[in-house]
Coordinates of C-alpha atoms and ligand atoms in Angstrom, one line a residue:
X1 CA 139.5 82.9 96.0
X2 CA 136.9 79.8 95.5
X3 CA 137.1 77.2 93.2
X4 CA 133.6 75.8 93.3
X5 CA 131.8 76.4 90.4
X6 CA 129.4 79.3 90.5
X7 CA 125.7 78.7 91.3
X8 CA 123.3 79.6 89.6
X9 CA 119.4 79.7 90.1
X10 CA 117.2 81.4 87.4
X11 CA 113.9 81.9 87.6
X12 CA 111.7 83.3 84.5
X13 CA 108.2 82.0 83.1
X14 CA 109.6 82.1 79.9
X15 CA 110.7 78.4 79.4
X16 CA 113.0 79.7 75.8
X17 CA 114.9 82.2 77.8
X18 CA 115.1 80.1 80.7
X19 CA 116.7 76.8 78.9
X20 CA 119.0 79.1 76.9
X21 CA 120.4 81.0 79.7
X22 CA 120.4 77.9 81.4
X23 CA 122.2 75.8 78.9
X24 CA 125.1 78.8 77.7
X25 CA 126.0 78.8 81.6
X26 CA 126.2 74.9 82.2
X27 CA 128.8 75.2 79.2
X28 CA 130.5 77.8 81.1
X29 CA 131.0 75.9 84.3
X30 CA 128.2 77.0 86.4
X31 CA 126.0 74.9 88.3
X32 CA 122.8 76.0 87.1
X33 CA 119.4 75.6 88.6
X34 CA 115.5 76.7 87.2
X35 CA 112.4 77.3 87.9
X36 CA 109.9 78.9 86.2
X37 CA 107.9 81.1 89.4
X38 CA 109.0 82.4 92.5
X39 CA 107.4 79.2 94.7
X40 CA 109.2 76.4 92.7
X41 CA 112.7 78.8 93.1
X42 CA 111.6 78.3 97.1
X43 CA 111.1 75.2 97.0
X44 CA 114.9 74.8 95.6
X45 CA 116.7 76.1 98.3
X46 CA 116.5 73.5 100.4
X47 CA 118.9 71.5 98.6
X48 CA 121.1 73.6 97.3
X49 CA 123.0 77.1 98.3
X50 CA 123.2 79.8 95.9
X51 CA 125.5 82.9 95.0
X52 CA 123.5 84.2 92.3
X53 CA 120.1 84.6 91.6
X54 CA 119.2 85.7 88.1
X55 CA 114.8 86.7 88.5
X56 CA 112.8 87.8 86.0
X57 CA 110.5 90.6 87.9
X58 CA 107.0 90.0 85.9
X59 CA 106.3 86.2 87.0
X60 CA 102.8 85.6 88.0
X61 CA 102.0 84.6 91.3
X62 CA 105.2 86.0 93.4
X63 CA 106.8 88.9 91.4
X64 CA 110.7 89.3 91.4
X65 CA 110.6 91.7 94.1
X66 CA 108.6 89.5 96.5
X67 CA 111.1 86.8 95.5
X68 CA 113.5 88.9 96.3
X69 CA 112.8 89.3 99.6
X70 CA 112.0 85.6 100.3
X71 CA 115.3 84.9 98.6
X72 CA 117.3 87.1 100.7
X73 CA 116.1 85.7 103.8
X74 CA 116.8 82.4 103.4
X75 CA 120.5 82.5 101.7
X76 CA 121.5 85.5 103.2
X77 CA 124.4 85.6 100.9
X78 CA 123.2 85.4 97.5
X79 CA 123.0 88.3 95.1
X80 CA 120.3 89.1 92.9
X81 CA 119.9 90.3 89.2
X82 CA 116.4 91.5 88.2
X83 CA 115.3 91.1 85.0
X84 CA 113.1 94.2 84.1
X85 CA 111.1 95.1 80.7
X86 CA 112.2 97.9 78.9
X87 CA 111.7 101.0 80.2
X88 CA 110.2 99.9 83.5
X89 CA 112.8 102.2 85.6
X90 CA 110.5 102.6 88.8
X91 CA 110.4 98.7 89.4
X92 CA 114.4 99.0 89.0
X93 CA 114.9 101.6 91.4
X94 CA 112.5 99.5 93.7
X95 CA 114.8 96.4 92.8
X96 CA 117.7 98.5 94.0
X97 CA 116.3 99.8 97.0
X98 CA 115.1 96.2 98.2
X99 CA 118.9 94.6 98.1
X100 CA 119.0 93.9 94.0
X101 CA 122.7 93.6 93.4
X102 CA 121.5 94.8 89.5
X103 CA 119.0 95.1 87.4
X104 CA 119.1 94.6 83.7
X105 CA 116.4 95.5 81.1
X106 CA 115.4 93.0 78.1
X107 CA 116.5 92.0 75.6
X108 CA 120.0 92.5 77.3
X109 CA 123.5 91.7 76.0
X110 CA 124.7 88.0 77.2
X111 CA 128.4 88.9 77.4
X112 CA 127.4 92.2 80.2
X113 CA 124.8 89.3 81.8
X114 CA 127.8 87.5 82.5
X115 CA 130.3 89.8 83.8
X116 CA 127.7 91.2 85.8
X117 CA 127.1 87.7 86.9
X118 CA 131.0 87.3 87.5
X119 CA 131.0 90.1 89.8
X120 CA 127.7 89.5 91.7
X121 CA 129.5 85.9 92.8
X122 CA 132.9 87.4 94.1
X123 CA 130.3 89.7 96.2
X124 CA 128.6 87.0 97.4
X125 CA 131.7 84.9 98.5
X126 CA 133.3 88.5 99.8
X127 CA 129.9 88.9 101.9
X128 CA 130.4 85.7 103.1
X129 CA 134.2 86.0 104.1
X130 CA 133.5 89.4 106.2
X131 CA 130.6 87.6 108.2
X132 CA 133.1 85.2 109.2
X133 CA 135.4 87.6 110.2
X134 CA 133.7 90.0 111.8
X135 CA 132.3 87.3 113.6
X136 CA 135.9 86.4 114.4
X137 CA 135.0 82.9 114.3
X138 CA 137.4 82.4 111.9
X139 CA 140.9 82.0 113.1
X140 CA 144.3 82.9 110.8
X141 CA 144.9 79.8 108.3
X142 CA 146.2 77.8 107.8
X143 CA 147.7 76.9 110.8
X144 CA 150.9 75.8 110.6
X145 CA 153.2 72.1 111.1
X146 CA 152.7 69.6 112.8
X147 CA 156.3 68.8 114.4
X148 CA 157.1 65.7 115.7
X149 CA 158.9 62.4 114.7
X150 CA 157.7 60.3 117.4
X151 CA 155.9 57.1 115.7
X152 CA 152.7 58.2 117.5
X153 CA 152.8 61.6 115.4
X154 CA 153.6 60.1 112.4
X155 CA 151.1 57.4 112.6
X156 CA 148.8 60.6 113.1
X157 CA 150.4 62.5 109.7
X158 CA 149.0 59.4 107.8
X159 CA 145.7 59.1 109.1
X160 CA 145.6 62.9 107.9
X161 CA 146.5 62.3 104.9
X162 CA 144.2 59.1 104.4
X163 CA 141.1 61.0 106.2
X164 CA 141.6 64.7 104.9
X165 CA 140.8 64.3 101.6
X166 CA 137.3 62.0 102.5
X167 CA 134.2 63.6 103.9
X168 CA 133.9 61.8 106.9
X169 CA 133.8 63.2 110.2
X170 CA 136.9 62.8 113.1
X171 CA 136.8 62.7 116.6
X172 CA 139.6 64.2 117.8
X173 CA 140.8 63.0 121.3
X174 CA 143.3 64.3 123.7
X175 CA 144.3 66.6 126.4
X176 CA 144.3 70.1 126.6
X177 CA 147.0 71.8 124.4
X178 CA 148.1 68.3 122.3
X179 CA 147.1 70.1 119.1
X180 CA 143.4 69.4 118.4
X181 CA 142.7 72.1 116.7
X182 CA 145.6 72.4 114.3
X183 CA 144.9 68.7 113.2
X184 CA 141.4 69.4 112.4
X185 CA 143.1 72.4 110.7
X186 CA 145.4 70.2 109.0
X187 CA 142.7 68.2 108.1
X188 CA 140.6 70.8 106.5
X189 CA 143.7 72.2 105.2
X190 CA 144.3 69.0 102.8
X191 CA 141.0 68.6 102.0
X192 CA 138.9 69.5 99.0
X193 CA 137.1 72.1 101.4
X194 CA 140.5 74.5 101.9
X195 CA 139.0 77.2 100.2
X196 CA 136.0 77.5 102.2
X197 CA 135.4 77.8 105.5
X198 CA 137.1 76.7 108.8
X199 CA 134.4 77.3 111.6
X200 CA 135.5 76.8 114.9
X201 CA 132.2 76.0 117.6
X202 CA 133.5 76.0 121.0
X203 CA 130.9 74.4 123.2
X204 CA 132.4 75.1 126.3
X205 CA 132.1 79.1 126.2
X206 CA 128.4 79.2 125.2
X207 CA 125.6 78.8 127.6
X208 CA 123.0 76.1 126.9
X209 CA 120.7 78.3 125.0
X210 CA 123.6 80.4 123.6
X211 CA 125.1 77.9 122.3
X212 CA 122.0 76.8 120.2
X213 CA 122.0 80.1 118.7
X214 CA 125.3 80.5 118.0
X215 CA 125.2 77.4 116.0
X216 CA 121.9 78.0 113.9
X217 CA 121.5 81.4 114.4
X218 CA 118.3 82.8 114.4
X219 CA 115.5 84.9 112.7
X220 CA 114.9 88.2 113.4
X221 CA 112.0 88.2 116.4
X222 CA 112.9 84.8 117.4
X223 CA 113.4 85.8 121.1
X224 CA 113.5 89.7 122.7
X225 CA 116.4 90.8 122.0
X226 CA 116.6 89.5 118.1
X227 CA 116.1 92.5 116.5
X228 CA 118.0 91.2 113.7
X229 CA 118.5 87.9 111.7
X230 CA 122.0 86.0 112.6
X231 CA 123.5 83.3 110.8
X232 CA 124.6 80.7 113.2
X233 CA 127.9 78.7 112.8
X234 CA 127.1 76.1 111.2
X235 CA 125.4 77.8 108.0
X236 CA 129.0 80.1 107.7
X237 CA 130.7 76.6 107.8
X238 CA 128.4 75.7 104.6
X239 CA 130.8 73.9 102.1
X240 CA 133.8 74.1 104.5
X241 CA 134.7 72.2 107.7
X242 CA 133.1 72.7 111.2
X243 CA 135.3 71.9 113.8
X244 CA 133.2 71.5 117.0
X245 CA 135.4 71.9 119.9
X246 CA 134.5 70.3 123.3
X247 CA 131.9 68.4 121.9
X248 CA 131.0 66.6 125.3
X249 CA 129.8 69.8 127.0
X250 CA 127.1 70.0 123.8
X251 CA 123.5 69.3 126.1
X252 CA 121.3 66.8 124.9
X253 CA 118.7 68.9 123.4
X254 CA 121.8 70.5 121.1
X255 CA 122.9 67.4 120.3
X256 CA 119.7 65.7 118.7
X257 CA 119.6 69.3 116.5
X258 CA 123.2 68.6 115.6
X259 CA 122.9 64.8 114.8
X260 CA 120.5 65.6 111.7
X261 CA 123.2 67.9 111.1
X262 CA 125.0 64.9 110.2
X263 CA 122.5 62.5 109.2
X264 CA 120.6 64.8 106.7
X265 CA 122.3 68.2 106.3
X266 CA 119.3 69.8 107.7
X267 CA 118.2 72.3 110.6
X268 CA 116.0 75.1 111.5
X269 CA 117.4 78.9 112.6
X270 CA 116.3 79.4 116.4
X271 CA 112.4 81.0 115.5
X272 CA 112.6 79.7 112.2
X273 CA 110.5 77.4 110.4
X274 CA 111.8 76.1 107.4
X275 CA 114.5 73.5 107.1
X276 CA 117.6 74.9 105.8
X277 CA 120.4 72.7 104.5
X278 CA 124.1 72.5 104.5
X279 CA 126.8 70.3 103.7
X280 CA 129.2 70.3 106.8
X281 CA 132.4 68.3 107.2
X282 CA 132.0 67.6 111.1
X283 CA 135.6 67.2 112.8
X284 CA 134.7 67.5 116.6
X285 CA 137.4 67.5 119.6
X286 CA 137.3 66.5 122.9
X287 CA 139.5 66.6 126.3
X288 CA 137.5 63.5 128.0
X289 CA 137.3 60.2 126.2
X290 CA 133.8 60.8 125.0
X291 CA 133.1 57.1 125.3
X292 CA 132.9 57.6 129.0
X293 CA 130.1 60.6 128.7
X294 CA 128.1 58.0 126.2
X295 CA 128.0 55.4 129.4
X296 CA 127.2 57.6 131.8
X297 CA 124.4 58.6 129.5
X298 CA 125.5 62.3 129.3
X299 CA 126.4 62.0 125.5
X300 CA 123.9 60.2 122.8
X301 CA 125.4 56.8 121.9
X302 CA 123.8 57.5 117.9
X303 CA 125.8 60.9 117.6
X304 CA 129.3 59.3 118.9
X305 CA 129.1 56.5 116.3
X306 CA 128.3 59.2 113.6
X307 CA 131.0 61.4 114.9
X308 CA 133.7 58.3 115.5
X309 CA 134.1 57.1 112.1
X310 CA 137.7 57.8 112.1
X311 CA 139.3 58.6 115.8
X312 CA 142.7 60.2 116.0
X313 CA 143.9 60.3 119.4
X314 CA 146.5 62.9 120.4
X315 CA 148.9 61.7 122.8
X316 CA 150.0 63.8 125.9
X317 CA 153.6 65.3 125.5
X318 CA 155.2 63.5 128.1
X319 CA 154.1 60.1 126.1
X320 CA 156.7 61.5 123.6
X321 CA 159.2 63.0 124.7
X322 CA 161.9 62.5 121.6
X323 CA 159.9 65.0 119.9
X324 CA 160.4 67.5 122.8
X325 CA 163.6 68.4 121.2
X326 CA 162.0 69.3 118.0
X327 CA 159.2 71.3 118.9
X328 CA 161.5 73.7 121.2
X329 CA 163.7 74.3 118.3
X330 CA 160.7 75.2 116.3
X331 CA 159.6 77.3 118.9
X332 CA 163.2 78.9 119.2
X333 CA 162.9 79.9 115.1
X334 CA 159.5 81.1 115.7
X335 CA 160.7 83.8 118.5
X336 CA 163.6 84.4 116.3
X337 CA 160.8 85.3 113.3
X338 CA 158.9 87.2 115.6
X339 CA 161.8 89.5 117.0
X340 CA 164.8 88.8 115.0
X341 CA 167.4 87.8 117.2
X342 CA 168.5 84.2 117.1
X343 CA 168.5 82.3 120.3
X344 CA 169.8 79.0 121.5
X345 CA 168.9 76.8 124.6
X346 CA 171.5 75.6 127.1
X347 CA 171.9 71.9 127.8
X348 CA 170.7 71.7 131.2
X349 CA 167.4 74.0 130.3
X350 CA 166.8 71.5 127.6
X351 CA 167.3 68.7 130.2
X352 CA 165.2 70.5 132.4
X353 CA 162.3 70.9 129.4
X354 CA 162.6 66.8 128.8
X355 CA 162.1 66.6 132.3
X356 CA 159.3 68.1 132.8
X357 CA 155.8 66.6 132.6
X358 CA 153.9 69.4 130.5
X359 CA 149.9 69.4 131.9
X360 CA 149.3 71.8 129.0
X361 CA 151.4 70.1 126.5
X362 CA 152.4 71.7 123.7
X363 CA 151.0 74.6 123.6
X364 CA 152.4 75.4 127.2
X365 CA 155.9 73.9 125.6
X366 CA 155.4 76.8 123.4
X367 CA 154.5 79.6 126.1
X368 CA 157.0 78.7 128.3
X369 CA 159.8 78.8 125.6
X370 CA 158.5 82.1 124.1
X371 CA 158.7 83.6 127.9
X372 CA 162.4 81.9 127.8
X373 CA 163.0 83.9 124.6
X374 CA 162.0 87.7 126.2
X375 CA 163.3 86.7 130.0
X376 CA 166.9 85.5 128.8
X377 CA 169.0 88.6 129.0
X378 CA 172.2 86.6 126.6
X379 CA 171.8 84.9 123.5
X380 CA 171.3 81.4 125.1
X381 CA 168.0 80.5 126.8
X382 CA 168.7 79.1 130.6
X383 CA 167.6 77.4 133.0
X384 CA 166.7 80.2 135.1
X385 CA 164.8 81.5 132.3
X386 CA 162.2 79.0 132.5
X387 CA 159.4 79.3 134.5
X388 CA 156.9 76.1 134.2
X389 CA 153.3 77.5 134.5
X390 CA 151.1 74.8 136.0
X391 CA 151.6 72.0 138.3
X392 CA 153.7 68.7 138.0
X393 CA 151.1 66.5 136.8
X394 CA 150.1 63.4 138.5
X395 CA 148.8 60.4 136.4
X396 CA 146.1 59.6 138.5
X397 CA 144.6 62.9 138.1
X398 CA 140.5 63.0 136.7
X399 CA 140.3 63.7 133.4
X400 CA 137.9 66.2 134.4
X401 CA 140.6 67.9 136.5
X402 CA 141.7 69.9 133.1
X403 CA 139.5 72.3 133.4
X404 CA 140.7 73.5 136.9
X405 CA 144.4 72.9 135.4
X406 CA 143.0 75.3 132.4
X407 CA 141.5 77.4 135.1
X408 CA 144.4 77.7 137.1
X409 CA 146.8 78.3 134.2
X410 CA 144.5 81.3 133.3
X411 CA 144.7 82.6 136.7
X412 CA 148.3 82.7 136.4
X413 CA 148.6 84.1 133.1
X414 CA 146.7 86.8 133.9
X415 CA 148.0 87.4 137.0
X416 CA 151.8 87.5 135.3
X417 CA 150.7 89.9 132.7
X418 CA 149.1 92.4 136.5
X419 CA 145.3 91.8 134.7
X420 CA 146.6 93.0 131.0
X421 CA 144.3 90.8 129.7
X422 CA 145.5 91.2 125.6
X423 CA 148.8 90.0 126.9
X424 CA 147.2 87.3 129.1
X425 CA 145.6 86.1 125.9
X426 CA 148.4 86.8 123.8
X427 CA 150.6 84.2 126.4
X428 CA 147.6 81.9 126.2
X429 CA 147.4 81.4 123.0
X430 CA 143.9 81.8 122.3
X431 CA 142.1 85.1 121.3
X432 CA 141.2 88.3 123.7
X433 CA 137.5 87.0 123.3
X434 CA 138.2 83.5 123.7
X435 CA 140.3 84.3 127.3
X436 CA 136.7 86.4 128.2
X437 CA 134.4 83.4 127.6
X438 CA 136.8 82.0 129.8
X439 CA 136.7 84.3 132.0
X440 CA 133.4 83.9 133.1
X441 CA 133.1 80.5 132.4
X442 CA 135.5 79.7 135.5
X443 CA 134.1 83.4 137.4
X444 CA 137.4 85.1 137.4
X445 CA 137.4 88.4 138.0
Ligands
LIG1 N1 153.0 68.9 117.0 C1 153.0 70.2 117.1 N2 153.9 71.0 116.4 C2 153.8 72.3 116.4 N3 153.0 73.0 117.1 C3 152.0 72.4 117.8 C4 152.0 70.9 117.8 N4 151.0 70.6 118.6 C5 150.4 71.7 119.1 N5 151.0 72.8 118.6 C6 150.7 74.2 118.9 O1 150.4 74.2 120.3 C7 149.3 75.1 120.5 C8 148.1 74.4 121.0 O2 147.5 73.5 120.1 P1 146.0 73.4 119.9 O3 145.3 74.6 120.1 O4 145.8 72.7 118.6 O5 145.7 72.3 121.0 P2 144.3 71.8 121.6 O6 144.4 70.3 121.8 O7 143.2 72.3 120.7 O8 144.2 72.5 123.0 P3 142.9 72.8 123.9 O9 142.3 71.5 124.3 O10 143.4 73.5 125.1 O11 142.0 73.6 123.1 C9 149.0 75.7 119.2 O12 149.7 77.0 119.1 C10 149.6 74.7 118.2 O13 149.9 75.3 117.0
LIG2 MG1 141.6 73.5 121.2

């Protein structure tokens, strides 16, 4: 699980009790934080994220209920011990019945504080971790390899490896299906973040004002509709990567929110109106040459420079075509894995596959080998047996023109698959709810 150290935020009057507890878990490894009433703990959490919150309930001012509460509300995902008196049992039955992970009643044992501790962390993380996924935001990782031996690709491995382990932020350029997003996987892969975190923000399935949501998230009564708080993208990324796919289809309005993002680790929840903080690694992708959207005035000129500190440009397939070879062979053992039986490619389909111009790259390398692998009915894989999706391409095609090659090749998919749309997805590539947003972005039926 994750290797950051735990943190810890205490909060008692008692300035004794509070240095000692504070002091024992420093020495233990925690990343400790105090504050001696419930406003000064508030006043903390804009700086920091917590996983445990250890509260004495008799404070004056707020009491450790009302804390609590406020607590909860902000860092949806820390856990909270209550410190009770003696004998108070009705204020620890409250506790409990207000989200208290525990309670504990002075004087209490240090050794049982900390295991209780210990276990109110991996709740907090676990918490965390099921958000993500239920939110399914969060695809399988890590990814996989990145195959190729042309000197373009291997240029690319290095700038991974010199970039991954820094926080700066990538701008990741290049056509549809070049392998974006498993380089910013990569990235976050090799990077002190692994264990945390990776958020993928697609900004080309969300709607103007969806999108802003889906990003901050919101409070509860924000907008009709928000009968309950959300936690928007960017706070799940919190200590991990965001990788923020199609980047140039982010409005203006988004984009000014998502530049402090970068510049101070700060935004608001949609309806919210404190400033919340995280620490983001920003790796963002796009098809066009973002450059371009920054002259026409489409894209803010002070977010690209923040977001180009390092630039890796993907180049198309057909700009390397030696590593063609490779990549089908890796896409051969990959059928084998799935089903079993080994498979090998004729010549001439493999002359046919370097032919080829491959619009969708790799990733339609990859579907039109896997289709190969089920069509071919002998243990060799040929020519017949392919069946190139989209178009040739034409060089002088728009950039732009992507999204009706992306279009179209949906169209297809989903009419090979007779409207089966988990099979459509499943030859896509991309997930069942990912191939809906698609859906309706380009009003197929
Ligand atoms: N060099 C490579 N080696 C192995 N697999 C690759 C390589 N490049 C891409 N792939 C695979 O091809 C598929 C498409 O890659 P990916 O999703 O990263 O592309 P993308 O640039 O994000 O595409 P899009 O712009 O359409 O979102 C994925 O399954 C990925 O694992
Ligand atoms: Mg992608």
């Amino acid at each position: 699980m994750m290797k950051e150290p735990i943190s810890l935020l205490i909060v008692d009057d008692e300035e004794p009790l509070r240095t000692r507890l504070g002091e024992r878990f420093t020495r233990k490894g925690y990343s400790v934080s105090c504050a001696p009433n419930g406003n000064e703990a508030l006043s903390l959490l804009g700086n920091k994220r917590f996983h445990v919150a250890l509260v004495d309930i008799k404070m004056p001012g707020m009491n450790g209920i009302e804390l609590l509460k406020a607590l909860k509300t902000e860092q949806p995902f820390i856990e909270v011990i209550i410190l009770t008196g003696y004998a108070e049992v009705d204020t620890a039955i409250e506790a409990m019945k207000s989200g208290a992970y525990d309670y504990l009643a002075k004087p209490y044992n240090l050794n049982e504080l900390e295991i209780i501790l210990q276990k109110a962390y991996e709740k907090s993380v676990l918490q965390k971790e099921n958000y993500i996924l239920r939110d399914e935001v969060k695809a399988h990782d890590p990814y996989g390899v990145m195959i190729g031996k042309s000197p373009k690709i291997i240029a690319i491995h290095q700038l991974i490896e010199k970039v991954a382990p820094t926080d700066s932020s990538v701008l990741i350029e290049g056509e549809s299906g070049t392998g974006k997003e498993l380089v910013a996987n990569l990235i976050h892969q090799k990077s002190h973040r692994k264990e945390q975190p990776f958020i993928v923000i697609d900004c080309s399935t969300l709607q103007e004002s969806l999108l802003e949501n889906e990003l901050f998230g919101h409070e509860k009564g924000a907008f009709t509709g928000a009968t309950a708080q959300k936690i928007g993208l960017v706070e799940l990324a919190d200590r991990g990567t965001a990788f923020v796919d199609e980047i140039a289809e982010m409005n203006l309005t988004t984009q000014a929110k998502f530049l402090r993002i970068l510049e101070t680790g700060s935004f608001r929840r949609v309806g919210g109106t404190k400033q919340l903080k995280v620490d983001v690694r920003v790796i963002a992708a796009t098809k066009r040459i973002l450059e371009h959207a920054v002259k026409e005035g489409n894209f803010r000129e002070d977010l690209y420079y923040r977001l180009n500190v390092v630039k890796i440009h993907l180049p198309p397939l057909r700009e390397r075509k030696e590593d063609i070879p490779l990549l089908v062979n890796h896409f051969l053992k990959q059928g084998k894995a799935a089903r079993g039986n080994p498979k090998t490619i004729s010549p001439e389909a493999l002359e046919a596959i370097i032919a080829f111009d491959w619009p969708g790259n790799v990733r339609e390398l990859s579907n039109v080998i896997e289709q190969g692998f089920i069509l071919s009915s002998g243990p060799t894989i040929l020519p017949e047996d392919l069946h190139f999706q989209t178009k040739s391409f034409s060089p002088n095609l728009e950039i732009n023109r992507l999204s009706d090659l992306e279009r179209e090749h949906i169209a297809r998919a989903l009419e090979k698959e007779k409207g089966n749309k988990t099979k459509a997805a499943k030859t896509l590539g991309i997930s069942l709810r990912n191939l809906y947003r698609k859906m309706e972005k380009y009003n197929l039926p």
